[in-house]
Amino acid sequence: AQSVTQLDSQVPVFEEAPVELRCNYSSSVSVYLFWYVQYPNQGLQLLLKYLSGSTLVKGINGFEAEFNKSQTSFHLRKPSFHISDTAEYFCAVSGAGRRALTFGSGTRLQVQP
Amino acid sequence: DSGVTQTPKHLITATGQRVTLRCSPRSGDLSVYWYQQSLDQGLQFLIQYYNGEERAKGNILERFSAQQFPDLHSELNLSSLELGDSALYFCASSVAALGRGDTGELFFGEGSRLTVL
């Protein structure tokens, strides 16, 4: 079985400040990893994904994440957040059999001016 | 726009009632997934269909059922509704044929918000 832990349920951040959103996973097999974003009153949108290859993954809107197999982590970073980035961020893992994604509990990011 | 369409967007009903949520996947996607999002449980996987057949089951209650039709749209039926069933229900789709480069990437609709009073 696979699971995802997002340690921070809520992260306040000031505009144009860098932030790292933490994600740790557990799985007995190789995994694919994802970060999704949910803006208020909307569905989930894919930010980026790690399938294989380079451990540093770049996504949309300046987001990036680093896959660390030894630490079973996939932390999300952005050098500068803006008010428009206020949303909830979900880490997800796809494991054995590539069945349904397992999501973390989400990190709510409130960007303040 | 993800290409996944869900109806209705909002639904208010009473305890004990039955509702049906509908989902049209992206054009060409064969797999449909249903997720429930609530404040206390987060995003919970309910069920997956692939090309009309049930493929995987998650935390789906016996009062809930789903199906995928020949045109690949899917319906989630919720019956004997309880207050605790109030949640946002998401449908997602993927190309997903296991063993054919399926990465697990999902494309989500905007959800159906169910309120049970």
mmCIF file of C-alpha atoms in Angstrom:
data_model
loop_
_atom_site.group_PDB
_atom_site.id
_atom_site.type_symbol
_atom_site.label_atom_id
_atom_site.label_comp_id
_atom_site.label_asym_id
_atom_site.label_seq_id
_atom_site.Cartn_x
_atom_site.Cartn_y
_atom_site.Cartn_z
ATOM 1 C CA ALA A 1 0.000 0.000 0.000
ATOM 2 C CA GLN A 2 1.111 3.550 -0.549
ATOM 3 C CA SER A 3 0.560 6.675 1.487
ATOM 4 C CA VAL A 4 1.392 10.351 1.361
ATOM 5 C CA THR A 5 2.083 12.694 4.252
ATOM 6 C CA GLN A 6 1.931 16.437 3.993
ATOM 7 C CA LEU A 7 3.210 17.656 7.323
ATOM 8 C CA ASP A 8 1.994 21.232 7.015
ATOM 9 C CA SER A 9 -1.752 21.687 6.878
ATOM 10 C CA GLN A 10 -1.455 25.439 6.516
ATOM 11 C CA VAL A 11 1.406 27.714 5.535
ATOM 12 C CA PRO A 12 1.178 31.494 5.703
ATOM 13 C CA VAL A 13 3.580 33.247 3.370
ATOM 14 C CA PHE A 14 4.277 36.804 2.334
ATOM 15 C CA GLU A 15 4.180 37.800 -1.274
ATOM 16 C CA GLU A 16 7.462 37.337 -3.168
ATOM 17 C CA ALA A 17 8.854 35.094 -0.461
ATOM 18 C CA PRO A 18 10.094 31.573 -1.222
ATOM 19 C CA VAL A 19 8.323 28.605 0.331
ATOM 20 C CA GLU A 20 8.806 24.863 0.407
ATOM 21 C CA LEU A 21 5.784 22.617 0.800
ATOM 22 C CA ARG A 22 6.757 19.267 2.203
ATOM 23 C CA CYS A 23 5.624 15.871 1.000
ATOM 24 C CA ASN A 24 6.763 12.441 2.104
ATOM 25 C CA TYR A 25 5.504 9.189 0.697
ATOM 26 C CA SER A 26 5.717 5.531 1.492
ATOM 27 C CA SER A 27 5.506 2.772 -1.037
ATOM 28 C CA SER A 28 7.027 -0.645 -1.437
ATOM 29 C CA VAL A 29 7.423 -0.204 -5.176
ATOM 30 C CA SER A 30 8.614 2.444 -7.536
ATOM 31 C CA VAL A 31 6.323 5.407 -7.721
ATOM 32 C CA TYR A 32 5.216 8.265 -9.821
ATOM 33 C CA LEU A 33 4.731 11.501 -7.885
ATOM 34 C CA PHE A 34 2.515 14.480 -8.527
ATOM 35 C CA TRP A 35 1.663 17.893 -7.172
ATOM 36 C CA TYR A 36 -1.789 19.245 -7.827
ATOM 37 C CA VAL A 37 -3.208 22.662 -6.978
ATOM 38 C CA GLN A 38 -6.799 23.467 -6.107
ATOM 39 C CA TYR A 39 -7.783 27.116 -6.395
ATOM 40 C CA PRO A 40 -10.882 28.255 -4.492
ATOM 41 C CA ASN A 41 -14.056 26.703 -5.875
ATOM 42 C CA GLN A 42 -12.244 24.829 -8.603
ATOM 43 C CA GLY A 43 -11.096 21.302 -9.389
ATOM 44 C CA LEU A 44 -7.547 20.043 -9.113
ATOM 45 C CA GLN A 45 -4.954 21.002 -11.695
ATOM 46 C CA LEU A 46 -1.633 19.304 -12.271
ATOM 47 C CA LEU A 47 1.395 21.426 -11.343
ATOM 48 C CA LEU A 48 4.123 18.920 -12.080
ATOM 49 C CA LYS A 49 4.968 15.236 -12.041
ATOM 50 C CA TYR A 50 7.930 12.958 -11.523
ATOM 51 C CA LEU A 51 7.942 9.816 -13.632
ATOM 52 C CA SER A 52 11.631 9.025 -14.065
ATOM 53 C CA GLY A 53 14.929 10.639 -14.981
ATOM 54 C CA SER A 54 16.085 13.915 -13.486
ATOM 55 C CA THR A 55 15.109 14.249 -9.867
ATOM 56 C CA LEU A 56 14.472 17.973 -10.247
ATOM 57 C CA VAL A 57 11.144 18.478 -11.918
ATOM 58 C CA LYS A 58 9.924 21.783 -13.264
ATOM 59 C CA GLY A 59 6.247 22.508 -13.646
ATOM 60 C CA ILE A 60 3.927 25.308 -14.579
ATOM 61 C CA ASN A 61 4.041 28.839 -13.176
ATOM 62 C CA GLY A 62 7.607 28.560 -11.867
ATOM 63 C CA PHE A 63 7.002 25.606 -9.551
ATOM 64 C CA GLU A 64 9.582 22.904 -9.120
ATOM 65 C CA ALA A 65 9.965 19.804 -6.965
ATOM 66 C CA GLU A 66 12.804 17.491 -6.107
ATOM 67 C CA PHE A 67 12.418 13.742 -5.847
ATOM 68 C CA ASN A 68 14.596 12.290 -3.107
ATOM 69 C CA LYS A 69 14.392 8.527 -3.058
ATOM 70 C CA SER A 70 16.505 8.013 0.047
ATOM 71 C CA GLN A 71 14.336 10.392 2.046
ATOM 72 C CA THR A 72 11.128 9.361 0.240
ATOM 73 C CA SER A 73 10.295 12.996 -0.271
ATOM 74 C CA PHE A 74 8.971 15.167 -3.046
ATOM 75 C CA HIS A 75 8.969 18.741 -1.744
ATOM 76 C CA LEU A 76 7.482 21.552 -3.810
ATOM 77 C CA ARG A 77 9.229 24.899 -4.129
ATOM 78 C CA LYS A 78 8.763 28.245 -5.763
ATOM 79 C CA PRO A 79 11.226 31.130 -5.442
ATOM 80 C CA SER A 80 8.511 33.741 -5.191
ATOM 81 C CA PHE A 81 4.859 33.332 -4.361
ATOM 82 C CA HIS A 82 2.155 35.760 -5.378
ATOM 83 C CA ILE A 83 -1.345 36.483 -4.135
ATOM 84 C CA SER A 84 -2.671 34.464 -7.078
ATOM 85 C CA ASP A 85 -0.929 31.365 -5.715
ATOM 86 C CA THR A 86 -3.306 31.285 -2.755
ATOM 87 C CA ALA A 87 -4.725 27.777 -3.006
ATOM 88 C CA GLU A 88 -4.536 24.306 -1.555
ATOM 89 C CA TYR A 89 -1.697 22.103 -2.732
ATOM 90 C CA PHE A 90 -1.891 18.331 -2.845
ATOM 91 C CA CYS A 91 0.878 15.823 -3.198
ATOM 92 C CA ALA A 92 -0.093 12.469 -4.718
ATOM 93 C CA VAL A 93 1.517 9.150 -5.457
ATOM 94 C CA SER A 94 0.794 6.467 -8.020
ATOM 95 C CA GLY A 95 2.279 3.109 -7.192
ATOM 96 C CA ALA A 96 1.843 -0.560 -7.832
ATOM 97 C CA GLY A 97 -0.433 -1.331 -10.719
ATOM 98 C CA ARG A 98 -0.665 2.363 -11.455
ATOM 99 C CA ARG A 99 -4.142 2.455 -9.996
ATOM 100 C CA ALA A 100 -5.852 5.458 -8.486
ATOM 101 C CA LEU A 101 -3.749 8.255 -7.095
ATOM 102 C CA THR A 102 -3.359 8.450 -3.350
ATOM 103 C CA PHE A 103 -3.466 12.038 -2.160
ATOM 104 C CA GLY A 104 -2.014 13.718 0.863
ATOM 105 C CA SER A 105 -4.199 15.778 3.168
ATOM 106 C CA GLY A 106 -3.235 19.005 1.430
ATOM 107 C CA THR A 107 -1.407 22.182 2.418
ATOM 108 C CA ARG A 108 -3.371 25.387 2.404
ATOM 109 C CA LEU A 109 -1.228 28.297 1.286
ATOM 110 C CA GLN A 110 -2.376 31.800 2.114
ATOM 111 C CA VAL A 111 -0.246 34.389 0.383
ATOM 112 C CA GLN A 112 -0.325 37.781 2.081
ATOM 113 C CA PRO A 113 0.821 41.117 0.698
ATOM 114 C CA ASP B 1 -10.464 23.684 -18.748
ATOM 115 C CA SER B 2 -9.572 20.044 -18.085
ATOM 116 C CA GLY B 3 -12.113 18.664 -20.524
ATOM 117 C CA VAL B 4 -13.899 16.736 -17.781
ATOM 118 C CA THR B 5 -17.509 17.800 -17.264
ATOM 119 C CA GLN B 6 -19.500 17.213 -14.119
ATOM 120 C CA THR B 7 -23.161 17.915 -13.453
ATOM 121 C CA PRO B 8 -24.784 19.219 -11.402
ATOM 122 C CA LYS B 9 -22.343 21.720 -9.886
ATOM 123 C CA HIS B 10 -24.425 22.108 -6.753
ATOM 124 C CA LEU B 11 -27.069 19.900 -5.212
ATOM 125 C CA ILE B 12 -29.042 20.315 -2.005
ATOM 126 C CA THR B 13 -31.156 17.462 -0.759
ATOM 127 C CA ALA B 14 -32.539 15.920 2.422
ATOM 128 C CA THR B 15 -31.430 12.968 4.485
ATOM 129 C CA GLY B 16 -32.687 9.654 3.191
ATOM 130 C CA GLN B 17 -32.848 10.813 -0.402
ATOM 131 C CA ARG B 18 -30.997 9.520 -3.448
ATOM 132 C CA VAL B 19 -29.007 11.557 -5.968
ATOM 133 C CA THR B 20 -27.088 10.874 -9.150
ATOM 134 C CA LEU B 21 -23.950 12.710 -10.157
ATOM 135 C CA ARG B 22 -22.826 12.636 -13.751
ATOM 136 C CA CYS B 23 -19.396 12.840 -15.338
ATOM 137 C CA SER B 24 -18.213 13.076 -18.927
ATOM 138 C CA PRO B 25 -14.493 12.288 -19.260
ATOM 139 C CA ARG B 26 -12.032 13.967 -21.586
ATOM 140 C CA SER B 27 -12.376 12.897 -25.171
ATOM 141 C CA GLY B 28 -10.402 9.687 -25.656
ATOM 142 C CA ASP B 29 -10.005 8.883 -21.954
ATOM 143 C CA LEU B 30 -11.134 5.400 -21.028
ATOM 144 C CA SER B 31 -10.798 5.570 -17.253
ATOM 145 C CA VAL B 32 -13.043 7.435 -14.865
ATOM 146 C CA TYR B 33 -12.345 7.906 -11.179
ATOM 147 C CA TRP B 34 -14.582 9.224 -8.437
ATOM 148 C CA TYR B 35 -13.199 11.023 -5.397
ATOM 149 C CA GLN B 36 -14.924 12.498 -2.361
ATOM 150 C CA GLN B 37 -13.489 15.614 -0.748
ATOM 151 C CA SER B 38 -14.636 16.581 2.719
ATOM 152 C CA LEU B 39 -13.125 18.758 5.424
ATOM 153 C CA ASP B 40 -12.477 15.916 7.824
ATOM 154 C CA GLN B 41 -11.498 13.144 5.386
ATOM 155 C CA GLY B 42 -9.648 15.032 2.683
ATOM 156 C CA LEU B 43 -9.577 13.553 -0.806
ATOM 157 C CA GLN B 44 -10.751 9.956 -0.696
ATOM 158 C CA PHE B 45 -10.731 7.642 -3.677
ATOM 159 C CA LEU B 46 -14.091 5.978 -4.166
ATOM 160 C CA ILE B 47 -14.038 3.904 -7.332
ATOM 161 C CA GLN B 48 -12.486 3.559 -10.799
ATOM 162 C CA TYR B 49 -13.991 2.355 -14.051
ATOM 163 C CA TYR B 50 -12.071 1.466 -17.154
ATOM 164 C CA ASN B 51 -13.897 1.112 -20.452
ATOM 165 C CA GLY B 52 -17.156 0.215 -18.773
ATOM 166 C CA GLU B 53 -15.830 -2.168 -16.160
ATOM 167 C CA GLU B 54 -15.078 -1.607 -12.507
ATOM 168 C CA ARG B 55 -11.305 -1.608 -12.077
ATOM 169 C CA ALA B 56 -10.587 -0.554 -8.499
ATOM 170 C CA LYS B 57 -12.509 0.214 -5.353
ATOM 171 C CA GLY B 58 -11.545 2.536 -2.565
ATOM 172 C CA ASN B 59 -13.461 3.786 0.434
ATOM 173 C CA ILE B 60 -16.853 3.604 -1.184
ATOM 174 C CA LEU B 61 -19.858 2.984 1.045
ATOM 175 C CA GLU B 62 -22.351 0.260 0.199
ATOM 176 C CA ARG B 63 -25.007 2.986 -0.153
ATOM 177 C CA PHE B 64 -23.003 4.374 -3.074
ATOM 178 C CA SER B 65 -22.687 2.825 -6.497
ATOM 179 C CA ALA B 66 -21.334 3.844 -9.853
ATOM 180 C CA GLN B 67 -21.291 2.751 -13.442
ATOM 181 C CA GLN B 68 -19.654 3.678 -16.711
ATOM 182 C CA PHE B 69 -21.738 3.567 -19.853
ATOM 183 C CA PRO B 70 -20.762 2.546 -23.410
ATOM 184 C CA ASP B 71 -20.219 6.187 -24.338
ATOM 185 C CA LEU B 72 -17.768 6.309 -21.386
ATOM 186 C CA HIS B 73 -19.689 8.796 -19.273
ATOM 187 C CA SER B 74 -20.097 7.761 -15.679
ATOM 188 C CA GLU B 75 -22.674 8.198 -12.945
ATOM 189 C CA LEU B 76 -22.239 8.038 -9.204
ATOM 190 C CA ASN B 77 -25.389 7.126 -7.309
ATOM 191 C CA LEU B 78 -25.656 8.081 -3.650
ATOM 192 C CA SER B 79 -28.616 6.689 -1.718
ATOM 193 C CA SER B 80 -30.039 6.849 1.809
ATOM 194 C CA LEU B 81 -28.138 10.070 2.195
ATOM 195 C CA GLU B 82 -26.812 11.136 5.570
ATOM 196 C CA LEU B 83 -25.578 14.481 6.804
ATOM 197 C CA GLY B 84 -22.020 13.167 6.664
ATOM 198 C CA ASP B 85 -22.292 12.599 2.932
ATOM 199 C CA SER B 86 -22.155 16.337 2.361
ATOM 200 C CA ALA B 87 -18.975 16.854 0.379
ATOM 201 C CA LEU B 88 -17.464 17.803 -2.927
ATOM 202 C CA TYR B 89 -17.489 14.870 -5.330
ATOM 203 C CA PHE B 90 -14.882 14.921 -8.053
ATOM 204 C CA CYS B 91 -14.712 12.952 -11.206
ATOM 205 C CA ALA B 92 -11.362 12.525 -12.929
ATOM 206 C CA SER B 93 -10.336 10.805 -16.104
ATOM 207 C CA SER B 94 -7.190 9.436 -17.643
ATOM 208 C CA VAL B 95 -6.144 7.609 -20.746
ATOM 209 C CA ALA B 96 -5.202 4.844 -18.336
ATOM 210 C CA ALA B 97 -4.733 1.480 -19.833
ATOM 211 C CA LEU B 98 -2.699 -0.426 -17.301
ATOM 212 C CA GLY B 99 0.579 -1.479 -18.757
ATOM 213 C CA ARG B 100 0.326 0.966 -21.638
ATOM 214 C CA GLY B 101 2.334 3.856 -20.252
ATOM 215 C CA ASP B 102 -0.227 4.717 -17.668
ATOM 216 C CA THR B 103 1.391 7.221 -15.325
ATOM 217 C CA GLY B 104 -1.608 7.718 -13.129
ATOM 218 C CA GLU B 105 -1.959 11.381 -14.121
ATOM 219 C CA LEU B 106 -5.565 12.430 -13.655
ATOM 220 C CA PHE B 107 -7.601 15.258 -15.143
ATOM 221 C CA PHE B 108 -10.251 16.555 -12.767
ATOM 222 C CA GLY B 109 -13.639 18.080 -13.280
ATOM 223 C CA GLU B 110 -14.760 21.031 -11.176
ATOM 224 C CA GLY B 111 -16.769 18.844 -8.854
ATOM 225 C CA SER B 112 -20.337 18.470 -7.671
ATOM 226 C CA ARG B 113 -21.001 20.002 -4.277
ATOM 227 C CA LEU B 114 -23.566 17.963 -2.387
ATOM 228 C CA THR B 115 -25.277 19.375 0.667
ATOM 229 C CA VAL B 116 -27.466 17.058 2.700
ATOM 230 C CA LEU B 117 -29.834 18.818 5.118
#
